[in-house]
């Protein structure tokens, strides 16, 4: 779920914050609309029992892990493919630790780094990727 709400200036991404199963979005501060899809991926790839704790102390400061981030990036690619979005909207140059161009090159080359994670989460089959079996873990 996405809820429009005024947010402070110190959110982890301009105009976005996560709270449980909800993305909080401040349209006046949102710089990169593609970040919305990526944050949806974080919710989708988090275990169901833990989703309610996103954005709280109960999930802890270890979240998201590097593995979570890799799974979310690949989920974001699959969602972009499904929605027929230009990859540069989601993987914009000001995100992904300045590796967005490299990520796009990998996806275009069908080099799906982290695919075993999405398979392990039962979200897809490698033979059919980027088609997903389901979108929520």
Coordinates of C-alpha atoms in Angstrom, one line a residue, residues 28-134:
X28 CA 6.6 17.3 -3.0
X29 CA 9.9 15.7 -1.9
X30 CA 10.0 12.6 -4.1
X31 CA 13.0 13.0 -6.5
X32 CA 13.0 9.6 -8.3
X33 CA 9.7 7.9 -8.9
X34 CA 11.5 4.6 -9.7
X35 CA 12.5 4.4 -6.0
X36 CA 8.9 3.7 -5.2
X37 CA 9.1 0.4 -7.1
X38 CA 12.4 -0.5 -5.4
X39 CA 10.9 0.1 -2.0
X40 CA 7.9 -2.0 -2.9
X41 CA 10.4 -4.8 -3.7
X42 CA 11.8 -4.5 -0.2
X43 CA 8.4 -5.1 1.2
X44 CA 7.7 -7.9 -1.2
X45 CA 10.9 -9.8 -0.6
X46 CA 10.8 -9.6 3.2
X47 CA 9.4 -12.6 4.9
X48 CA 5.7 -12.2 5.6
X49 CA 6.1 -12.6 9.4
X50 CA 8.6 -9.7 9.4
X51 CA 6.9 -7.2 7.0
X52 CA 4.8 -5.6 9.8
X53 CA 8.1 -4.7 11.5
X54 CA 9.7 -2.8 8.6
X55 CA 10.7 0.7 9.7
X56 CA 10.6 -0.3 13.4
X57 CA 13.2 -1.3 16.0
X58 CA 11.8 -4.8 16.0
X59 CA 13.2 -5.6 12.6
X60 CA 16.6 -4.1 13.7
X61 CA 19.3 -2.1 12.1
X62 CA 20.6 -5.1 10.1
X63 CA 17.7 -4.9 7.7
X64 CA 18.0 -4.8 4.8
X65 CA 21.0 -7.1 4.5
X66 CA 23.1 -7.2 1.4
X67 CA 21.2 -10.3 0.3
X68 CA 17.9 -8.5 0.8
X69 CA 19.2 -5.7 -1.3
X70 CA 20.3 -8.0 -4.1
X71 CA 16.9 -9.8 -4.1
X72 CA 15.1 -6.4 -4.2
X73 CA 17.2 -5.2 -7.1
X74 CA 16.3 -8.3 -9.1
X75 CA 12.7 -8.1 -8.0
X76 CA 12.7 -4.5 -9.2
X77 CA 14.0 -5.5 -12.6
X78 CA 11.3 -8.2 -12.9
X79 CA 8.6 -5.7 -12.0
X80 CA 10.0 -3.1 -14.5
X81 CA 9.9 -5.8 -17.1
X82 CA 6.4 -6.8 -16.2
X83 CA 5.2 -3.2 -16.3
X84 CA 7.3 -2.4 -19.4
X85 CA 9.1 0.5 -17.7
X86 CA 12.3 2.0 -19.0
X87 CA 15.0 0.6 -16.8
X88 CA 16.5 4.0 -16.4
X89 CA 13.4 5.2 -14.5
X90 CA 13.9 2.5 -11.8
X91 CA 17.7 2.2 -12.0
X92 CA 18.4 5.9 -12.2
X93 CA 22.0 7.3 -12.1
X94 CA 21.7 8.8 -8.6
X95 CA 20.9 5.5 -6.9
X96 CA 22.4 2.0 -6.6
X97 CA 25.8 3.2 -5.3
X98 CA 26.5 4.7 -8.7
X99 CA 26.2 1.2 -10.3
X100 CA 22.9 1.7 -12.1
X101 CA 24.4 1.7 -15.6
X102 CA 26.3 -1.5 -14.8
X103 CA 23.1 -3.1 -13.4
X104 CA 21.2 -2.2 -16.6
X105 CA 24.0 -3.7 -18.7
X106 CA 23.8 -6.9 -16.7
X107 CA 20.0 -7.2 -17.1
X108 CA 20.2 -6.5 -20.8
X109 CA 22.8 -9.2 -21.1
X110 CA 20.5 -11.6 -19.1
X111 CA 23.0 -11.8 -16.3
X112 CA 20.7 -12.0 -13.4
X113 CA 22.9 -11.6 -10.3
X114 CA 21.1 -12.9 -7.3
X115 CA 18.6 -15.1 -9.2
X116 CA 19.2 -18.0 -6.8
X117 CA 17.8 -15.8 -4.0
X118 CA 14.5 -15.2 -5.8
X119 CA 14.3 -18.9 -6.6
X120 CA 15.0 -19.8 -3.0
X121 CA 12.2 -17.4 -2.0
X122 CA 9.9 -19.3 -4.4
X123 CA 9.2 -16.2 -6.4
X124 CA 10.4 -17.4 -9.8
X125 CA 12.0 -20.2 -11.8
X126 CA 15.3 -19.4 -13.5
X127 CA 14.1 -20.8 -16.8
X128 CA 11.3 -18.3 -17.0
X129 CA 12.8 -15.2 -15.3
X130 CA 12.0 -12.3 -15.5
X131 CA 8.5 -13.8 -15.4
X132 CA 7.6 -14.2 -11.8
X133 CA 5.5 -17.1 -10.2
X134 CA 4.4 -14.7 -7.5

